[in-house]
Amino acid sequence: LPTCRAKVEAFWEKRLHPLEGAPDHYMVERVKQQQFALLEQFGDEQSIGQFIQDNLHLRDFREKAIATAMQNKDFQAALRLALDGTRADEHFPSRLHQWQIYAFRAYTELGNTPKAQELAHAFLIGGDFDYYDWLKKSYPKEEWAGVLDRLLAEMEAKPYGHGIYEQVLLAEQVWDRLMAHIEHMPSRVFSLYAHVANRYPERVDAAFYQAIMDMARRSSDRSAYREPCARMQTYATVCGPASGERIVKQLRGAYRRKHATRDAGRQAFSA
């Protein structure tokens, strides 16, 4: 058995040698994982720990080290490992995010709420709604209103990420801002009208109208008209038959040559 083990170790060392110094960490990590598996089977705790420490530059082994530190409740060590990871992988967003998550966990265990709040805020701005509840509960109730206002203002300034913005607005029931958001992006009315139709009927009506007209302008053939015509039915159901008839008349006048739109529009309200 020792002879067999030595041969296996020599094999993986031989595979590793030409990869040393290469930029392809993936291949190096695969070989290191095989060596580690062998060490787990035949090595002692000290040699296993040393192997992990010697290979912290590889993500898998840094994660093992963090997991061990967290399990041993050595949260300062876990935090140090996570922060070192953020510095090493600052140009690799997915890896950076993973180290930040570990740092967040360490900060919460250490009771460093301000640092944990900074990371939770960044995660939420980045589109991860999972951190919303924790972030809200981490502030006194009298402070949350101001924090929320700054958070929403930051989201509004971003040219993308409307999904997370809507989730926060719905969770906080900030209906005036949600209505303004729909007016800025009328197509969102189809998904969000149920939350604001009773509060802002005229503004919802206008958003439906604008969204359907925008869709009709982009339609170029009969199959493309199916969606705006289906939306007309929703429009009429939410805002009343009169609103539906109004948009059909408008489409008849604006798109006389687009027979499919007119025909489908009539069918939508005769069904």
Tab-separated table of C-alpha atoms in Angstrom, residues 7-219:
chain	number	residue	atom	x	y	z
A	7	LYS	CA	3.401	5.995	-7.085
A	8	VAL	CA	0.107	7.911	-7.076
A	9	GLU	CA	1.766	10.886	-5.385
A	10	ALA	CA	4.591	10.825	-7.916
A	11	PHE	CA	2.069	10.703	-10.743
A	12	TRP	CA	0.260	13.848	-9.569
A	13	GLU	CA	3.530	15.656	-8.898
A	14	LYS	CA	4.565	14.872	-12.448
A	15	ARG	CA	1.252	16.240	-13.747
A	16	LEU	CA	1.638	19.373	-11.641
A	17	HIS	CA	5.231	20.232	-12.551
A	18	PRO	CA	4.606	21.591	-16.098
A	19	LEU	CA	1.664	23.647	-14.785
A	20	GLU	CA	3.638	25.554	-12.153
A	21	GLY	CA	3.669	29.245	-12.891
A	22	ALA	CA	0.999	28.826	-15.585
A	23	PRO	CA	-1.905	31.301	-15.642
A	24	ASP	CA	-4.444	28.465	-15.893
A	25	HIS	CA	-5.383	28.053	-12.234
A	26	TYR	CA	-8.186	25.689	-13.190
A	27	MET	CA	-5.833	22.894	-14.258
A	28	VAL	CA	-3.543	23.484	-11.281
A	29	GLU	CA	-6.517	23.350	-8.940
A	30	ARG	CA	-7.713	20.057	-10.423
A	31	VAL	CA	-4.345	18.449	-9.803
A	32	LYS	CA	-4.172	19.927	-6.293
A	33	GLN	CA	-7.631	18.538	-5.541
A	34	GLN	CA	-6.456	15.058	-6.478
A	35	GLN	CA	-3.413	15.448	-4.261
A	36	PHE	CA	-5.619	16.663	-1.429
A	37	ALA	CA	-7.974	13.706	-1.812
A	38	LEU	CA	-4.987	11.395	-1.440
A	39	LEU	CA	-3.798	13.326	1.602
A	40	GLU	CA	-7.223	13.149	3.235
A	41	GLN	CA	-7.146	9.405	2.881
A	42	PHE	CA	-3.608	8.763	4.100
A	43	GLY	CA	-2.366	11.948	5.782
A	44	ASP	CA	-2.733	13.289	9.310
A	45	GLU	CA	-4.587	16.408	10.437
A	46	GLN	CA	-1.465	18.529	10.561
A	47	SER	CA	-0.339	17.679	7.032
A	48	ILE	CA	-3.865	18.262	5.703
A	49	GLY	CA	-3.995	21.689	7.368
A	50	GLN	CA	-0.564	22.606	6.061
A	51	PHE	CA	-1.512	21.584	2.524
A	52	ILE	CA	-4.525	23.896	2.681
A	53	GLN	CA	-2.413	26.773	3.976
A	54	ASP	CA	0.150	26.226	1.222
A	55	ASN	CA	-2.535	26.513	-1.440
A	56	LEU	CA	-4.625	29.478	-0.301
A	57	HIS	CA	-3.974	31.117	-3.673
A	58	LEU	CA	-6.432	28.580	-5.107
A	59	ARG	CA	-10.111	29.315	-4.471
A	60	ASP	CA	-11.128	25.823	-3.404
A	61	PHE	CA	-8.502	25.687	-0.667
A	62	ARG	CA	-9.182	29.208	0.566
A	63	GLU	CA	-12.825	28.191	0.920
A	64	LYS	CA	-11.785	25.095	2.875
A	65	ALA	CA	-9.688	27.259	5.175
A	66	ILE	CA	-12.568	29.685	5.741
A	67	ALA	CA	-14.980	26.822	6.430
A	68	THR	CA	-12.572	25.347	8.977
A	69	ALA	CA	-12.095	28.728	10.678
A	70	MET	CA	-15.846	29.301	10.869
A	71	GLN	CA	-16.403	25.802	12.247
A	72	ASN	CA	-13.761	26.447	14.900
A	73	LYS	CA	-15.396	29.811	15.643
A	74	ASP	CA	-12.192	31.594	14.701
A	75	PHE	CA	-14.097	34.370	12.979
A	76	GLN	CA	-11.146	36.752	12.841
A	77	ALA	CA	-9.184	34.190	10.838
A	78	ALA	CA	-12.179	33.586	8.579
A	79	LEU	CA	-12.519	37.317	8.015
A	80	ARG	CA	-8.825	37.727	7.251
A	81	LEU	CA	-8.964	34.892	4.714
A	82	ALA	CA	-12.078	36.355	3.086
A	83	LEU	CA	-10.633	39.866	2.845
A	84	ASP	CA	-7.382	38.514	1.408
A	85	GLY	CA	-9.538	36.759	-1.177
A	86	THR	CA	-11.286	39.993	-2.129
A	87	ARG	CA	-7.933	41.653	-2.742
A	88	ALA	CA	-6.588	38.724	-4.757
A	89	ASP	CA	-9.717	38.444	-6.928
A	90	GLU	CA	-10.823	42.068	-7.199
A	91	HIS	CA	-10.873	41.797	-11.011
A	92	PHE	CA	-13.038	38.641	-11.013
A	93	PRO	CA	-16.598	39.689	-10.029
A	94	SER	CA	-18.005	36.236	-9.261
A	95	ARG	CA	-15.062	35.291	-7.053
A	96	LEU	CA	-15.031	38.699	-5.409
A	97	HIS	CA	-18.709	38.339	-4.542
A	98	GLN	CA	-18.100	34.949	-2.941
A	99	TRP	CA	-15.355	36.326	-0.677
A	100	GLN	CA	-17.599	39.248	0.249
A	101	ILE	CA	-20.313	36.807	1.318
A	102	TYR	CA	-17.831	35.029	3.586
A	103	ALA	CA	-16.719	38.397	4.951
A	104	PHE	CA	-20.344	39.318	5.650
A	105	ARG	CA	-20.839	36.117	7.638
A	106	ALA	CA	-17.678	36.731	9.619
A	107	TYR	CA	-18.647	40.333	10.358
A	108	THR	CA	-22.066	39.252	11.640
A	109	GLU	CA	-20.490	36.619	13.899
A	110	LEU	CA	-18.032	39.195	15.215
A	111	GLY	CA	-20.835	41.656	15.894
A	112	ASN	CA	-19.380	44.217	13.498
A	113	THR	CA	-22.771	45.445	12.308
A	114	PRO	CA	-21.601	48.574	10.406
A	115	LYS	CA	-19.276	46.527	8.186
A	116	ALA	CA	-21.931	43.874	7.658
A	117	GLN	CA	-24.417	46.611	6.745
A	118	GLU	CA	-22.034	47.989	4.123
A	119	LEU	CA	-21.820	44.608	2.438
A	120	ALA	CA	-25.561	43.871	2.715
A	121	HIS	CA	-26.250	47.273	1.159
A	122	ALA	CA	-23.891	46.494	-1.726
A	123	PHE	CA	-25.460	43.049	-2.225
A	124	LEU	CA	-28.934	44.559	-2.340
A	125	ILE	CA	-27.906	47.286	-4.781
A	126	GLY	CA	-26.308	44.555	-6.876
A	127	GLY	CA	-29.624	42.717	-7.155
A	128	ASP	CA	-29.589	40.190	-4.298
A	129	PHE	CA	-32.880	40.587	-2.436
A	130	ASP	CA	-31.922	37.913	0.109
A	131	TYR	CA	-30.161	40.565	2.200
A	132	TYR	CA	-33.108	42.958	2.409
A	133	ASP	CA	-34.648	41.523	5.597
A	134	TRP	CA	-31.324	41.370	7.421
A	135	LEU	CA	-30.427	44.921	6.406
A	136	LYS	CA	-33.774	46.312	7.549
A	137	LYS	CA	-33.680	44.492	10.886
A	138	SER	CA	-30.109	45.654	11.539
A	139	TYR	CA	-31.274	49.279	11.904
A	140	PRO	CA	-33.439	50.798	14.640
A	141	LYS	CA	-36.940	51.455	13.342
A	142	GLU	CA	-36.495	55.213	13.620
A	143	GLU	CA	-33.411	55.090	11.357
A	144	TRP	CA	-34.726	52.765	8.665
A	145	ALA	CA	-36.834	55.383	6.855
A	146	GLY	CA	-33.762	57.481	6.093
A	147	VAL	CA	-31.696	54.445	5.109
A	148	LEU	CA	-34.479	53.260	2.807
A	149	ASP	CA	-34.786	56.647	1.139
A	150	ARG	CA	-31.059	56.724	0.382
A	151	LEU	CA	-31.168	53.136	-0.828
A	152	LEU	CA	-34.047	53.826	-3.221
A	153	ALA	CA	-32.403	57.009	-4.494
A	154	GLU	CA	-29.268	55.019	-5.275
A	155	MET	CA	-31.303	52.407	-7.132
A	156	GLU	CA	-33.151	55.084	-9.096
A	157	ALA	CA	-29.841	56.523	-10.271
A	158	LYS	CA	-28.814	53.206	-11.794
A	159	PRO	CA	-29.649	52.652	-15.491
A	160	TYR	CA	-30.420	48.974	-14.858
A	161	GLY	CA	-31.635	46.638	-12.121
A	162	HIS	CA	-35.295	47.668	-12.010
A	163	GLY	CA	-36.237	44.193	-10.721
A	164	ILE	CA	-34.593	44.617	-7.315
A	165	TYR	CA	-35.959	48.169	-7.119
A	166	GLU	CA	-39.485	46.869	-7.624
A	167	GLN	CA	-38.983	44.151	-4.999
A	168	VAL	CA	-37.967	46.707	-2.394
A	169	LEU	CA	-40.828	49.054	-3.294
A	170	LEU	CA	-43.326	46.215	-2.973
A	171	ALA	CA	-41.848	44.995	0.309
A	172	GLU	CA	-41.993	48.526	1.726
A	173	GLN	CA	-45.313	49.369	0.047
A	174	VAL	CA	-43.960	52.626	-1.341
A	175	TRP	CA	-46.822	53.061	-3.787
A	176	ASP	CA	-46.093	56.603	-4.977
A	177	ARG	CA	-42.590	55.665	-6.063
A	178	LEU	CA	-43.839	52.452	-7.655
A	179	MET	CA	-46.367	54.435	-9.698
A	180	ALA	CA	-43.679	56.884	-10.789
A	181	HIS	CA	-41.508	53.934	-11.787
A	182	ILE	CA	-44.312	52.515	-13.935
A	183	GLU	CA	-44.774	55.890	-15.616
A	184	HIS	CA	-41.061	55.929	-16.392
A	185	MET	CA	-41.252	52.362	-17.766
A	186	PRO	CA	-44.849	51.919	-18.978
A	187	SER	CA	-44.346	48.291	-20.011
A	188	ARG	CA	-44.004	47.389	-16.324
A	189	VAL	CA	-47.673	48.230	-15.802
A	190	PHE	CA	-48.671	44.777	-17.046
A	191	SER	CA	-46.867	43.130	-14.118
A	192	LEU	CA	-47.477	45.735	-11.432
A	193	TYR	CA	-50.927	47.211	-12.068
A	194	ALA	CA	-52.591	45.151	-9.327
A	195	HIS	CA	-50.637	47.047	-6.676
A	196	VAL	CA	-51.515	50.555	-7.830
A	197	ALA	CA	-54.708	50.433	-9.925
A	198	ASN	CA	-57.034	51.311	-7.040
A	199	ARG	CA	-54.742	54.041	-5.746
A	200	TYR	CA	-53.935	55.788	-9.018
A	201	PRO	CA	-56.613	54.769	-11.556
A	202	GLU	CA	-56.032	57.629	-14.002
A	203	ARG	CA	-52.255	57.250	-13.977
A	204	VAL	CA	-52.527	53.478	-14.428
A	205	ASP	CA	-54.919	54.043	-17.340
A	206	ALA	CA	-52.394	56.375	-18.969
A	207	ALA	CA	-49.562	53.883	-18.431
A	208	PHE	CA	-51.559	51.065	-20.031
A	209	TYR	CA	-52.398	53.289	-22.972
A	210	GLN	CA	-48.789	54.329	-23.490
A	211	ALA	CA	-47.467	50.790	-23.144
A	212	ILE	CA	-49.926	49.335	-25.678
A	213	MET	CA	-49.318	52.133	-28.162
A	214	ASP	CA	-45.563	51.552	-27.839
A	215	MET	CA	-46.056	47.846	-28.500
A	216	ALA	CA	-48.261	48.509	-31.497
A	217	ARG	CA	-45.696	50.845	-33.003
A	218	ARG	CA	-43.093	48.092	-32.783
A	219	SER	CA	-45.375	45.440	-34.320
